[in-house]
């Protein structure tokens, strides 16, 4: 991986990325640390992976807090931010990256609980730590962002609708966040090569990724998409609070 944010651009800042023990979240939190931030690695059940990443980032001279939390459990979320307050004292960047809904064995309403209710709950719990000039980034997919105008594959539709519901609920909070000087950006990406979601979709629909890659011309990989998320935390907030990553020509705007 190459450094994507200017060295020192996040000196003195604290960044938390949900679901950051692996994949897109792990690369995003690494970019923040490389730019100078102290970071919080959040995981649900990948403690060894989270601790391994933390050890690597501490070698950069950063303070790194590793916190396991079930984002669908408000008490667990409150405990996470209590630790952040105690250990680091503040929060400048919050990336709402963790999502799901395609896992087996979960309750029927799990996708909505995680992708809508938990996202709002995490932001509300983090808000007292976020000061003037801080940033919140919500990570989603084109398949979810455009679900009201562009159908997606049936296997992904319940997740897409739950993520769009989460985006809508978070957008309702933008005016209140703006009053406090907190910037909010939605980062929407196409299918990302190498993610758990892409792997699960490919099992259900073996042609899904290949067909989307052919249609789009290029699909971002995990590191490339993480770089866009990290950059969104530094760049000015877009007028429509939306950063679209990758081809959108097959998606109809609302």
PDB file of N, CA, C and O in Angstrom, residues 173-244:
ATOM      1  N   UNK A 173     -30.056  13.797   9.814  1.00  0.00           N
ATOM      2  CA  UNK A 173     -29.298  14.396  10.911  1.00  0.00           C
ATOM      3  C   UNK A 173     -28.341  15.491  10.441  1.00  0.00           C
ATOM      4  O   UNK A 173     -27.747  16.186  11.275  1.00  0.00           O
ATOM      5  N   UNK A 174     -28.186  15.651   9.141  1.00  0.00           N
ATOM      6  CA  UNK A 174     -27.182  16.586   8.609  1.00  0.00           C
ATOM      7  C   UNK A 174     -27.363  18.019   9.124  1.00  0.00           C
ATOM      8  O   UNK A 174     -26.384  18.649   9.540  1.00  0.00           O
ATOM      9  N   UNK A 175     -28.576  18.576   9.119  1.00  0.00           N
ATOM     10  CA  UNK A 175     -28.707  19.966   9.607  1.00  0.00           C
ATOM     11  C   UNK A 175     -28.214  20.139  11.041  1.00  0.00           C
ATOM     12  O   UNK A 175     -27.523  21.111  11.352  1.00  0.00           O
ATOM     13  N   UNK A 176     -28.557  19.193  11.910  1.00  0.00           N
ATOM     14  CA  UNK A 176     -28.117  19.288  13.298  1.00  0.00           C
ATOM     15  C   UNK A 176     -26.611  19.143  13.425  1.00  0.00           C
ATOM     16  O   UNK A 176     -25.973  19.822  14.249  1.00  0.00           O
ATOM     17  N   UNK A 177     -26.022  18.269  12.621  1.00  0.00           N
ATOM     18  CA  UNK A 177     -24.568  18.111  12.627  1.00  0.00           C
ATOM     19  C   UNK A 177     -23.898  19.400  12.139  1.00  0.00           C
ATOM     20  O   UNK A 177     -22.906  19.856  12.716  1.00  0.00           O
ATOM     21  N   UNK A 178     -24.448  19.971  11.080  1.00  0.00           N
ATOM     22  CA  UNK A 178     -23.854  21.179  10.498  1.00  0.00           C
ATOM     23  C   UNK A 178     -23.860  22.331  11.504  1.00  0.00           C
ATOM     24  O   UNK A 178     -22.917  23.131  11.555  1.00  0.00           O
ATOM     25  N   UNK A 179     -24.891  22.403  12.322  1.00  0.00           N
ATOM     26  CA  UNK A 179     -24.950  23.458  13.344  1.00  0.00           C
ATOM     27  C   UNK A 179     -23.786  23.359  14.328  1.00  0.00           C
ATOM     28  O   UNK A 179     -23.357  24.349  14.901  1.00  0.00           O
ATOM     29  N   UNK A 180     -23.292  22.144  14.515  1.00  0.00           N
ATOM     30  CA  UNK A 180     -22.167  21.908  15.429  1.00  0.00           C
ATOM     31  C   UNK A 180     -20.816  21.927  14.704  1.00  0.00           C
ATOM     32  O   UNK A 180     -19.784  21.657  15.309  1.00  0.00           O
ATOM     33  N   UNK A 181     -20.848  22.200  13.391  1.00  0.00           N
ATOM     34  CA  UNK A 181     -19.613  22.231  12.625  1.00  0.00           C
ATOM     35  C   UNK A 181     -19.102  20.860  12.233  1.00  0.00           C
ATOM     36  O   UNK A 181     -17.924  20.698  11.902  1.00  0.00           O
ATOM     37  N   UNK A 182     -19.990  19.858  12.273  1.00  0.00           N
ATOM     38  CA  UNK A 182     -19.613  18.488  11.928  1.00  0.00           C
ATOM     39  C   UNK A 182     -19.997  18.219  10.474  1.00  0.00           C
ATOM     40  O   UNK A 182     -21.179  18.303  10.113  1.00  0.00           O
ATOM     41  N   UNK A 183     -19.016  17.920   9.640  1.00  0.00           N
ATOM     42  CA  UNK A 183     -19.276  17.628   8.238  1.00  0.00           C
ATOM     43  C   UNK A 183     -19.693  16.191   8.035  1.00  0.00           C
ATOM     44  O   UNK A 183     -19.219  15.285   8.729  1.00  0.00           O
ATOM     45  N   UNK A 184     -20.578  15.948   7.064  1.00  0.00           N
ATOM     46  CA  UNK A 184     -21.081  14.590   6.801  1.00  0.00           C
ATOM     47  C   UNK A 184     -21.023  14.304   5.309  1.00  0.00           C
ATOM     48  O   UNK A 184     -21.559  15.074   4.503  1.00  0.00           O
ATOM     49  N   UNK A 185     -20.389  13.189   4.929  1.00  0.00           N
ATOM     50  CA  UNK A 185     -20.282  12.797   3.530  1.00  0.00           C
ATOM     51  C   UNK A 185     -20.639  11.329   3.356  1.00  0.00           C
ATOM     52  O   UNK A 185     -20.158  10.478   4.111  1.00  0.00           O
ATOM     53  N   UNK A 186     -21.491  11.042   2.387  1.00  0.00           N
ATOM     54  CA  UNK A 186     -21.770   9.665   1.973  1.00  0.00           C
ATOM     55  C   UNK A 186     -20.779   9.301   0.874  1.00  0.00           C
ATOM     56  O   UNK A 186     -20.646  10.028  -0.110  1.00  0.00           O
ATOM     57  N   UNK A 187     -20.069   8.188   1.046  1.00  0.00           N
ATOM     58  CA  UNK A 187     -19.184   7.678  -0.006  1.00  0.00           C
ATOM     59  C   UNK A 187     -19.823   6.413  -0.565  1.00  0.00           C
ATOM     60  O   UNK A 187     -19.978   5.417   0.144  1.00  0.00           O
ATOM     61  N   UNK A 188     -20.222   6.472  -1.825  1.00  0.00           N
ATOM     62  CA  UNK A 188     -20.868   5.339  -2.471  1.00  0.00           C
ATOM     63  C   UNK A 188     -19.947   4.767  -3.538  1.00  0.00           C
ATOM     64  O   UNK A 188     -19.447   5.497  -4.395  1.00  0.00           O
ATOM     65  N   UNK A 189     -19.745   3.462  -3.476  1.00  0.00           N
ATOM     66  CA  UNK A 189     -18.876   2.811  -4.452  1.00  0.00           C
ATOM     67  C   UNK A 189     -19.595   1.697  -5.192  1.00  0.00           C
ATOM     68  O   UNK A 189     -20.590   1.138  -4.706  1.00  0.00           O
ATOM     69  N   UNK A 190     -19.063   1.365  -6.347  1.00  0.00           N
ATOM     70  CA  UNK A 190     -19.568   0.230  -7.114  1.00  0.00           C
ATOM     71  C   UNK A 190     -19.187  -1.051  -6.373  1.00  0.00           C
ATOM     72  O   UNK A 190     -18.606  -1.013  -5.285  1.00  0.00           O
ATOM     73  N   UNK A 191     -19.480  -2.204  -6.922  1.00  0.00           N
ATOM     74  CA  UNK A 191     -18.994  -3.446  -6.340  1.00  0.00           C
ATOM     75  C   UNK A 191     -17.474  -3.354  -6.188  1.00  0.00           C
ATOM     76  O   UNK A 191     -16.784  -2.864  -7.084  1.00  0.00           O
ATOM     77  N   UNK A 192     -16.967  -3.819  -5.070  1.00  0.00           N
ATOM     78  CA  UNK A 192     -15.537  -3.734  -4.787  1.00  0.00           C
ATOM     79  C   UNK A 192     -14.934  -5.123  -4.827  1.00  0.00           C
ATOM     80  O   UNK A 192     -15.375  -6.030  -4.109  1.00  0.00           O
ATOM     81  N   UNK A 193     -13.925  -5.273  -5.674  1.00  0.00           N
ATOM     82  CA  UNK A 193     -13.255  -6.572  -5.799  1.00  0.00           C
ATOM     83  C   UNK A 193     -12.625  -6.966  -4.467  1.00  0.00           C
ATOM     84  O   UNK A 193     -11.977  -6.164  -3.807  1.00  0.00           O
ATOM     85  N   UNK A 194     -12.847  -8.221  -4.056  1.00  0.00           N
ATOM     86  CA  UNK A 194     -12.147  -8.731  -2.887  1.00  0.00           C
ATOM     87  C   UNK A 194     -12.851  -8.546  -1.557  1.00  0.00           C
ATOM     88  O   UNK A 194     -12.299  -8.899  -0.524  1.00  0.00           O
ATOM     89  N   UNK A 195     -14.072  -8.007  -1.561  1.00  0.00           N
ATOM     90  CA  UNK A 195     -14.796  -7.828  -0.292  1.00  0.00           C
ATOM     91  C   UNK A 195     -15.604  -9.078   0.034  1.00  0.00           C
ATOM     92  O   UNK A 195     -15.890  -9.915  -0.829  1.00  0.00           O
ATOM     93  N   UNK A 196     -16.003  -9.175   1.307  1.00  0.00           N
ATOM     94  CA  UNK A 196     -16.842 -10.294   1.733  1.00  0.00           C
ATOM     95  C   UNK A 196     -18.163 -10.287   0.972  1.00  0.00           C
ATOM     96  O   UNK A 196     -18.647 -11.327   0.528  1.00  0.00           O
ATOM     97  N   UNK A 197     -18.754  -9.097   0.808  1.00  0.00           N
ATOM     98  CA  UNK A 197     -20.038  -8.998   0.103  1.00  0.00           C
ATOM     99  C   UNK A 197     -19.916  -9.503  -1.327  1.00  0.00           C
ATOM    100  O   UNK A 197     -20.767 -10.260  -1.809  1.00  0.00           O
ATOM    101  N   UNK A 198     -18.846  -9.101  -2.014  1.00  0.00           N
ATOM    102  CA  UNK A 198     -18.641  -9.549  -3.391  1.00  0.00           C
ATOM    103  C   UNK A 198     -18.488 -11.066  -3.446  1.00  0.00           C
ATOM    104  O   UNK A 198     -19.013 -11.728  -4.348  1.00  0.00           O
ATOM    105  N   UNK A 199     -17.776 -11.612  -2.483  1.00  0.00           N
ATOM    106  CA  UNK A 199     -17.581 -13.065  -2.439  1.00  0.00           C
ATOM    107  C   UNK A 199     -18.903 -13.787  -2.228  1.00  0.00           C
ATOM    108  O   UNK A 199     -19.208 -14.780  -2.905  1.00  0.00           O
ATOM    109  N   UNK A 200     -19.710 -13.291  -1.295  1.00  0.00           N
ATOM    110  CA  UNK A 200     -21.002 -13.919  -1.032  1.00  0.00           C
ATOM    111  C   UNK A 200     -21.929 -13.804  -2.232  1.00  0.00           C
ATOM    112  O   UNK A 200     -22.630 -14.764  -2.585  1.00  0.00           O
ATOM    113  N   UNK A 201     -21.931 -12.643  -2.867  1.00  0.00           N
ATOM    114  CA  UNK A 201     -22.770 -12.466  -4.055  1.00  0.00           C
ATOM    115  C   UNK A 201     -22.349 -13.408  -5.171  1.00  0.00           C
ATOM    116  O   UNK A 201     -23.187 -13.967  -5.883  1.00  0.00           O
ATOM    117  N   UNK A 202     -21.047 -13.592  -5.316  1.00  0.00           N
ATOM    118  CA  UNK A 202     -20.545 -14.459  -6.378  1.00  0.00           C
ATOM    119  C   UNK A 202     -20.927 -15.916  -6.139  1.00  0.00           C
ATOM    120  O   UNK A 202     -21.098 -16.680  -7.086  1.00  0.00           O
ATOM    121  N   UNK A 203     -21.046 -16.289  -4.865  1.00  0.00           N
ATOM    122  CA  UNK A 203     -21.489 -17.652  -4.571  1.00  0.00           C
ATOM    123  C   UNK A 203     -22.942 -17.842  -4.978  1.00  0.00           C
ATOM    124  O   UNK A 203     -23.321 -18.880  -5.503  1.00  0.00           O
ATOM    125  N   UNK A 204     -23.767 -16.829  -4.701  1.00  0.00           N
ATOM    126  CA  UNK A 204     -25.188 -16.903  -5.025  1.00  0.00           C
ATOM    127  C   UNK A 204     -25.440 -16.701  -6.517  1.00  0.00           C
ATOM    128  O   UNK A 204     -26.359 -17.280  -7.092  1.00  0.00           O
ATOM    129  N   UNK A 205     -24.639 -15.870  -7.130  1.00  0.00           N
ATOM    130  CA  UNK A 205     -24.787 -15.528  -8.546  1.00  0.00           C
ATOM    131  C   UNK A 205     -23.397 -15.477  -9.167  1.00  0.00           C
ATOM    132  O   UNK A 205     -22.769 -14.413  -9.209  1.00  0.00           O
ATOM    133  N   UNK A 206     -22.880 -16.626  -9.635  1.00  0.00           N
ATOM    134  CA  UNK A 206     -21.475 -16.730 -10.061  1.00  0.00           C
ATOM    135  C   UNK A 206     -21.042 -15.751 -11.151  1.00  0.00           C
ATOM    136  O   UNK A 206     -19.851 -15.517 -11.315  1.00  0.00           O
ATOM    137  N   UNK A 207     -21.976 -15.165 -11.861  1.00  0.00           N
ATOM    138  CA  UNK A 207     -21.618 -14.234 -12.927  1.00  0.00           C
ATOM    139  C   UNK A 207     -21.685 -12.773 -12.488  1.00  0.00           C
ATOM    140  O   UNK A 207     -21.358 -11.867 -13.258  1.00  0.00           O
ATOM    141  N   UNK A 208     -22.104 -12.532 -11.246  1.00  0.00           N
ATOM    142  CA  UNK A 208     -22.419 -11.166 -10.814  1.00  0.00           C
ATOM    143  C   UNK A 208     -21.236 -10.215 -10.956  1.00  0.00           C
ATOM    144  O   UNK A 208     -21.354  -9.131 -11.552  1.00  0.00           O
ATOM    145  N   UNK A 209     -20.086 -10.578 -10.400  1.00  0.00           N
ATOM    146  CA  UNK A 209     -18.939  -9.676 -10.407  1.00  0.00           C
ATOM    147  C   UNK A 209     -18.410  -9.484 -11.822  1.00  0.00           C
ATOM    148  O   UNK A 209     -18.103  -8.355 -12.237  1.00  0.00           O
ATOM    149  N   UNK A 210     -18.299 -10.570 -12.570  1.00  0.00           N
ATOM    150  CA  UNK A 210     -17.770 -10.483 -13.937  1.00  0.00           C
ATOM    151  C   UNK A 210     -18.664  -9.603 -14.807  1.00  0.00           C
ATOM    152  O   UNK A 210     -18.175  -8.775 -15.590  1.00  0.00           O
ATOM    153  N   UNK A 211     -19.967  -9.759 -14.644  1.00  0.00           N
ATOM    154  CA  UNK A 211     -20.892  -8.956 -15.446  1.00  0.00           C
ATOM    155  C   UNK A 211     -20.794  -7.476 -15.079  1.00  0.00           C
ATOM    156  O   UNK A 211     -20.804  -6.611 -15.958  1.00  0.00           O
ATOM    157  N   UNK A 212     -20.679  -7.189 -13.788  1.00  0.00           N
ATOM    158  CA  UNK A 212     -20.587  -5.785 -13.376  1.00  0.00           C
ATOM    159  C   UNK A 212     -19.258  -5.169 -13.813  1.00  0.00           C
ATOM    160  O   UNK A 212     -19.212  -4.013 -14.248  1.00  0.00           O
ATOM    161  N   UNK A 213     -18.188  -5.967 -13.749  1.00  0.00           N
ATOM    162  CA  UNK A 213     -16.879  -5.476 -14.183  1.00  0.00           C
ATOM    163  C   UNK A 213     -16.904  -5.145 -15.674  1.00  0.00           C
ATOM    164  O   UNK A 213     -16.388  -4.114 -16.107  1.00  0.00           O
ATOM    165  N   UNK A 214     -17.539  -6.003 -16.460  1.00  0.00           N
ATOM    166  CA  UNK A 214     -17.618  -5.767 -17.906  1.00  0.00           C
ATOM    167  C   UNK A 214     -18.446  -4.518 -18.205  1.00  0.00           C
ATOM    168  O   UNK A 214     -18.081  -3.704 -19.062  1.00  0.00           O
ATOM    169  N   UNK A 215     -19.538  -4.345 -17.488  1.00  0.00           N
ATOM    170  CA  UNK A 215     -20.410  -3.205 -17.716  1.00  0.00           C
ATOM    171  C   UNK A 215     -19.738  -1.897 -17.305  1.00  0.00           C
ATOM    172  O   UNK A 215     -19.821  -0.885 -18.014  1.00  0.00           O
ATOM    173  N   UNK A 216     -19.040  -1.907 -16.155  1.00  0.00           N
ATOM    174  CA  UNK A 216     -18.434  -0.677 -15.633  1.00  0.00           C
ATOM    175  C   UNK A 216     -17.090  -0.362 -16.277  1.00  0.00           C
ATOM    176  O   UNK A 216     -16.641   0.783 -16.271  1.00  0.00           O
ATOM    177  N   UNK A 217     -16.435  -1.395 -16.812  1.00  0.00           N
ATOM    178  CA  UNK A 217     -15.103  -1.184 -17.383  1.00  0.00           C
ATOM    179  C   UNK A 217     -13.998  -1.385 -16.365  1.00  0.00           C
ATOM    180  O   UNK A 217     -12.905  -1.828 -16.691  1.00  0.00           O
ATOM    181  N   UNK A 218     -14.264  -1.065 -15.097  1.00  0.00           N
ATOM    182  CA  UNK A 218     -13.299  -1.247 -14.009  1.00  0.00           C
ATOM    183  C   UNK A 218     -14.044  -1.293 -12.694  1.00  0.00           C
ATOM    184  O   UNK A 218     -14.999  -0.550 -12.496  1.00  0.00           O
ATOM    185  N   UNK A 219     -13.601  -2.173 -11.818  1.00  0.00           N
ATOM    186  CA  UNK A 219     -14.092  -2.185 -10.442  1.00  0.00           C
ATOM    187  C   UNK A 219     -12.926  -1.851  -9.528  1.00  0.00           C
ATOM    188  O   UNK A 219     -11.809  -2.325  -9.735  1.00  0.00           O
ATOM    189  N   UNK A 220     -13.165  -1.040  -8.527  1.00  0.00           N
ATOM    190  CA  UNK A 220     -12.117  -0.698  -7.560  1.00  0.00           C
ATOM    191  C   UNK A 220     -11.800  -1.903  -6.694  1.00  0.00           C
ATOM    192  O   UNK A 220     -12.678  -2.727  -6.401  1.00  0.00           O
ATOM    193  N   UNK A 221     -10.544  -1.992  -6.265  1.00  0.00           N
ATOM    194  CA  UNK A 221     -10.215  -3.004  -5.266  1.00  0.00           C
ATOM    195  C   UNK A 221     -10.336  -2.397  -3.867  1.00  0.00           C
ATOM    196  O   UNK A 221     -10.641  -1.207  -3.712  1.00  0.00           O
ATOM    197  N   UNK A 222     -10.092  -3.221  -2.854  1.00  0.00           N
ATOM    198  CA  UNK A 222     -10.284  -2.789  -1.465  1.00  0.00           C
ATOM    199  C   UNK A 222      -9.426  -1.573  -1.127  1.00  0.00           C
ATOM    200  O   UNK A 222      -9.912  -0.581  -0.564  1.00  0.00           O
ATOM    201  N   UNK A 223      -8.141  -1.627  -1.454  1.00  0.00           N
ATOM    202  CA  UNK A 223      -7.226  -0.531  -1.108  1.00  0.00           C
ATOM    203  C   UNK A 223      -7.609   0.757  -1.829  1.00  0.00           C
ATOM    204  O   UNK A 223      -7.540   1.851  -1.244  1.00  0.00           O
ATOM    205  N   UNK A 224      -8.020   0.657  -3.090  1.00  0.00           N
ATOM    206  CA  UNK A 224      -8.390   1.849  -3.862  1.00  0.00           C
ATOM    207  C   UNK A 224      -9.643   2.512  -3.298  1.00  0.00           C
ATOM    208  O   UNK A 224      -9.724   3.734  -3.202  1.00  0.00           O
ATOM    209  N   UNK A 225     -10.628   1.695  -2.919  1.00  0.00           N
ATOM    210  CA  UNK A 225     -11.855   2.273  -2.378  1.00  0.00           C
ATOM    211  C   UNK A 225     -11.602   2.861  -0.991  1.00  0.00           C
ATOM    212  O   UNK A 225     -12.115   3.935  -0.650  1.00  0.00           O
ATOM    213  N   UNK A 226     -10.795   2.191  -0.197  1.00  0.00           N
ATOM    214  CA  UNK A 226     -10.444   2.722   1.126  1.00  0.00           C
ATOM    215  C   UNK A 226      -9.766   4.081   1.000  1.00  0.00           C
ATOM    216  O   UNK A 226      -9.988   4.976   1.829  1.00  0.00           O
ATOM    217  N   UNK A 227      -8.949   4.248  -0.018  1.00  0.00           N
ATOM    218  CA  UNK A 227      -8.273   5.531  -0.243  1.00  0.00           C
ATOM    219  C   UNK A 227      -9.295   6.637  -0.501  1.00  0.00           C
ATOM    220  O   UNK A 227      -9.133   7.777  -0.041  1.00  0.00           O
ATOM    221  N   UNK A 228     -10.353   6.323  -1.228  1.00  0.00           N
ATOM    222  CA  UNK A 228     -11.408   7.306  -1.497  1.00  0.00           C
ATOM    223  C   UNK A 228     -12.148   7.681  -0.209  1.00  0.00           C
ATOM    224  O   UNK A 228     -12.505   8.850   0.004  1.00  0.00           O
ATOM    225  N   UNK A 229     -12.376   6.700   0.640  1.00  0.00           N
ATOM    226  CA  UNK A 229     -13.045   6.965   1.917  1.00  0.00           C
ATOM    227  C   UNK A 229     -12.186   7.874   2.784  1.00  0.00           C
ATOM    228  O   UNK A 229     -12.667   8.855   3.362  1.00  0.00           O
ATOM    229  N   UNK A 230     -10.897   7.531   2.873  1.00  0.00           N
ATOM    230  CA  UNK A 230      -9.982   8.337   3.679  1.00  0.00           C
ATOM    231  C   UNK A 230      -9.912   9.770   3.160  1.00  0.00           C
ATOM    232  O   UNK A 230      -9.929  10.732   3.933  1.00  0.00           O
ATOM    233  N   UNK A 231      -9.855   9.915   1.843  1.00  0.00           N
ATOM    234  CA  UNK A 231      -9.774  11.250   1.248  1.00  0.00           C
ATOM    235  C   UNK A 231     -11.042  12.051   1.520  1.00  0.00           C
ATOM    236  O   UNK A 231     -10.991  13.269   1.728  1.00  0.00           O
ATOM    237  N   UNK A 232     -12.182  11.356   1.563  1.00  0.00           N
ATOM    238  CA  UNK A 232     -13.453  12.038   1.819  1.00  0.00           C
ATOM    239  C   UNK A 232     -13.485  12.670   3.201  1.00  0.00           C
ATOM    240  O   UNK A 232     -14.225  13.635   3.431  1.00  0.00           O
ATOM    241  N   UNK A 233     -12.687  12.136   4.130  1.00  0.00           N
ATOM    242  CA  UNK A 233     -12.644  12.700   5.479  1.00  0.00           C
ATOM    243  C   UNK A 233     -11.841  13.997   5.534  1.00  0.00           C
ATOM    244  O   UNK A 233     -11.948  14.742   6.506  1.00  0.00           O
ATOM    245  N   UNK A 234     -11.053  14.262   4.484  1.00  0.00           N
ATOM    246  CA  UNK A 234     -10.246  15.478   4.438  1.00  0.00           C
ATOM    247  C   UNK A 234     -10.780  16.506   3.456  1.00  0.00           C
ATOM    248  O   UNK A 234     -10.690  17.706   3.699  1.00  0.00           O
ATOM    249  N   UNK A 235     -11.317  16.038   2.333  1.00  0.00           N
ATOM    250  CA  UNK A 235     -11.789  16.955   1.303  1.00  0.00           C
ATOM    251  C   UNK A 235     -13.000  17.759   1.792  1.00  0.00           C
ATOM    252  O   UNK A 235     -13.719  17.318   2.692  1.00  0.00           O
ATOM    253  N   UNK A 236     -13.235  18.916   1.183  1.00  0.00           N
ATOM    254  CA  UNK A 236     -14.443  19.670   1.523  1.00  0.00           C
ATOM    255  C   UNK A 236     -15.693  18.810   1.325  1.00  0.00           C
ATOM    256  O   UNK A 236     -15.743  17.977   0.404  1.00  0.00           O
ATOM    257  N   UNK A 237     -16.696  19.011   2.165  1.00  0.00           N
ATOM    258  CA  UNK A 237     -17.945  18.252   2.042  1.00  0.00           C
ATOM    259  C   UNK A 237     -18.643  18.668   0.746  1.00  0.00           C
ATOM    260  O   UNK A 237     -18.868  19.858   0.521  1.00  0.00           O
ATOM    261  N   UNK A 238     -18.997  17.714  -0.131  1.00  0.00           N
ATOM    262  CA  UNK A 238     -19.691  18.076  -1.376  1.00  0.00           C
ATOM    263  C   UNK A 238     -21.029  18.751  -1.089  1.00  0.00           C
ATOM    264  O   UNK A 238     -21.637  18.527  -0.030  1.00  0.00           O
ATOM    265  N   UNK A 239     -21.480  19.556  -2.029  1.00  0.00           N
ATOM    266  CA  UNK A 239     -22.722  20.297  -1.836  1.00  0.00           C
ATOM    267  C   UNK A 239     -23.907  19.372  -1.560  1.00  0.00           C
ATOM    268  O   UNK A 239     -24.809  19.720  -0.791  1.00  0.00           O
ATOM    269  N   UNK A 240     -23.905  18.177  -2.189  1.00  0.00           N
ATOM    270  CA  UNK A 240     -24.993  17.219  -1.960  1.00  0.00           C
ATOM    271  C   UNK A 240     -24.607  16.147  -0.953  1.00  0.00           C
ATOM    272  O   UNK A 240     -25.298  15.131  -0.824  1.00  0.00           O
ATOM    273  N   UNK A 241     -23.485  16.357  -0.252  1.00  0.00           N
ATOM    274  CA  UNK A 241     -23.015  15.428   0.789  1.00  0.00           C
ATOM    275  C   UNK A 241     -22.737  14.032   0.234  1.00  0.00           C
ATOM    276  O   UNK A 241     -22.791  13.044   0.970  1.00  0.00           O
ATOM    277  N   UNK A 242     -22.403  13.947  -1.063  1.00  0.00           N
ATOM    278  CA  UNK A 242     -22.246  12.640  -1.701  1.00  0.00           C
ATOM    279  C   UNK A 242     -20.970  12.579  -2.539  1.00  0.00           C
ATOM    280  O   UNK A 242     -20.725  13.473  -3.362  1.00  0.00           O
ATOM    281  N   UNK A 243     -20.192  11.536  -2.339  1.00  0.00           N
ATOM    282  CA  UNK A 243     -18.990  11.277  -3.137  1.00  0.00           C
ATOM    283  C   UNK A 243     -19.205   9.932  -3.842  1.00  0.00           C
ATOM    284  O   UNK A 243     -19.253   8.882  -3.191  1.00  0.00           O
ATOM    285  N   UNK A 244     -19.359   9.959  -5.152  1.00  0.00           N
ATOM    286  CA  UNK A 244     -19.597   8.750  -5.938  1.00  0.00           C
ATOM    287  C   UNK A 244     -18.265   8.235  -6.487  1.00  0.00           C
ATOM    288  O   UNK A 244     -17.533   8.977  -7.134  1.00  0.00           O
TER     289      UNK A 244
END
